[in-house]
Amino acid sequence: MIEKEIKNFDLRQIAESGQCFRMTEIPETAAYRIVSGSRMVEAVQHGRRVLFDCSEDEFPYWEEYFDLKTDYGAYIASIDEKDSYLRAAAESGSGIRILKQDVWEMIITFVISQQKTIPNIRALVDALCRNYGSRVGECCAFPTPEQLNGASLEELQALKLGYRAKYIKRICGDACSGALDLKLLRQMNYPAAMAYLKGFYGIGEKVAACVCLFGLHHVEAFPIDTWIRKILMREYACRCGTAALERLPQARRCEYLVGRYFAGYKGYAGVMQQYMFYYERMGGTVTR
DNA sequence: TGGCAGGGGCCTG
DNA sequence: CAGGCCCCTGCC
């Protein structure tokens, strides 16, 4: 057991923040089970005190996973005082961390995520682990590229992956052949990683940004999905006057708003994205 | 009961 | 840029 006192840390908020899909509350306890790649830990929290059920040797992995050495209070304190929406969002999710997850797992997970709901994504990731991952104690590891490459297109479609099955099939092939070089990807900076990821079949702008943010820990990444799009148009579009915005094509409007209102959070705009996403999913109200 | 809209998008023409 | 895509869920 490792016990730590941690500010700006909330297991429940992290579990519901939509960046990880294998973090679950253990029934009838206040504890959470967190699975990443082939590792597993259980953690429970009482206020700022957090207990991790792991050895001293294992802890550094989870310390990095939860980004425990970073001061999220400083991120929150840096928010523009005039931006009352963002302040409220950050307050609602002040215990969120940007996780440093397994890159391969993030690639497949976010390819799956397109046009799916979060419960659905959880179920599909779980199915991949149970069907193709190695058993680790009582849970299953995320399948390696080689393991997942053993799945036929028909098998993947049978799991209800729909049109994503062919993306996954091709990406597994690329990862096994070396065309998708994860080691190389991990060494790239943000723009290079985005360009590299987008070159693979089934990975577009949004999925690439999620892999950068949640897998490579490029916290400047700012994924724009339907929720963030809705927020940007509702909370930020009116601030700059509609004329400037209407001159832009539909697809570029969000990009423009992000450039205008989030440039100040240079190098960590993705943290703000997570606060907004969480706040919106919680119904735009503080649930504490 | 059925039709419709939308889901943490991406590819193709 | 507009459709189409697999297929499921929520809603009326």
Short mmCIF file of C-alpha atoms in Angstrom, two decimals, chain A residues 76-89 235-236 238-239 260-262 264-265:
data_model
loop_
_atom_site.label_atom_id
_atom_site.label_comp_id
_atom_site.label_asym_id
_atom_site.label_seq_id
_atom_site.Cartn_x
_atom_site.Cartn_y
_atom_site.Cartn_z
CA ILE A 76 -6.75 26.47 -12.77
CA ALA A 77 -5.35 29.64 -11.25
CA SER A 78 -4.16 30.74 -14.69
CA ILE A 79 -7.67 30.82 -16.14
CA ASP A 80 -8.77 34.21 -17.43
CA GLU A 81 -10.79 35.85 -14.66
CA LYS A 82 -13.25 37.22 -17.17
CA ASP A 83 -14.00 33.74 -18.48
CA SER A 84 -16.61 32.77 -15.92
CA TYR A 85 -17.73 29.76 -17.94
CA LEU A 86 -14.26 28.20 -17.99
CA ARG A 87 -13.72 29.00 -14.31
CA ALA A 88 -16.93 27.19 -13.43
CA ALA A 89 -15.99 24.26 -15.64
CA GLU A 235 -20.19 29.92 -24.98
CA TYR A 236 -17.57 31.50 -27.21
CA CYS A 238 -21.07 35.17 -29.35
CA ARG A 239 -18.04 36.78 -27.72
CA ARG A 260 -8.73 33.11 -30.18
CA TYR A 261 -9.84 32.09 -26.70
CA PHE A 262 -7.44 29.32 -25.69
CA GLY A 264 -3.43 31.99 -23.64
CA TYR A 265 -3.16 28.54 -22.17
#
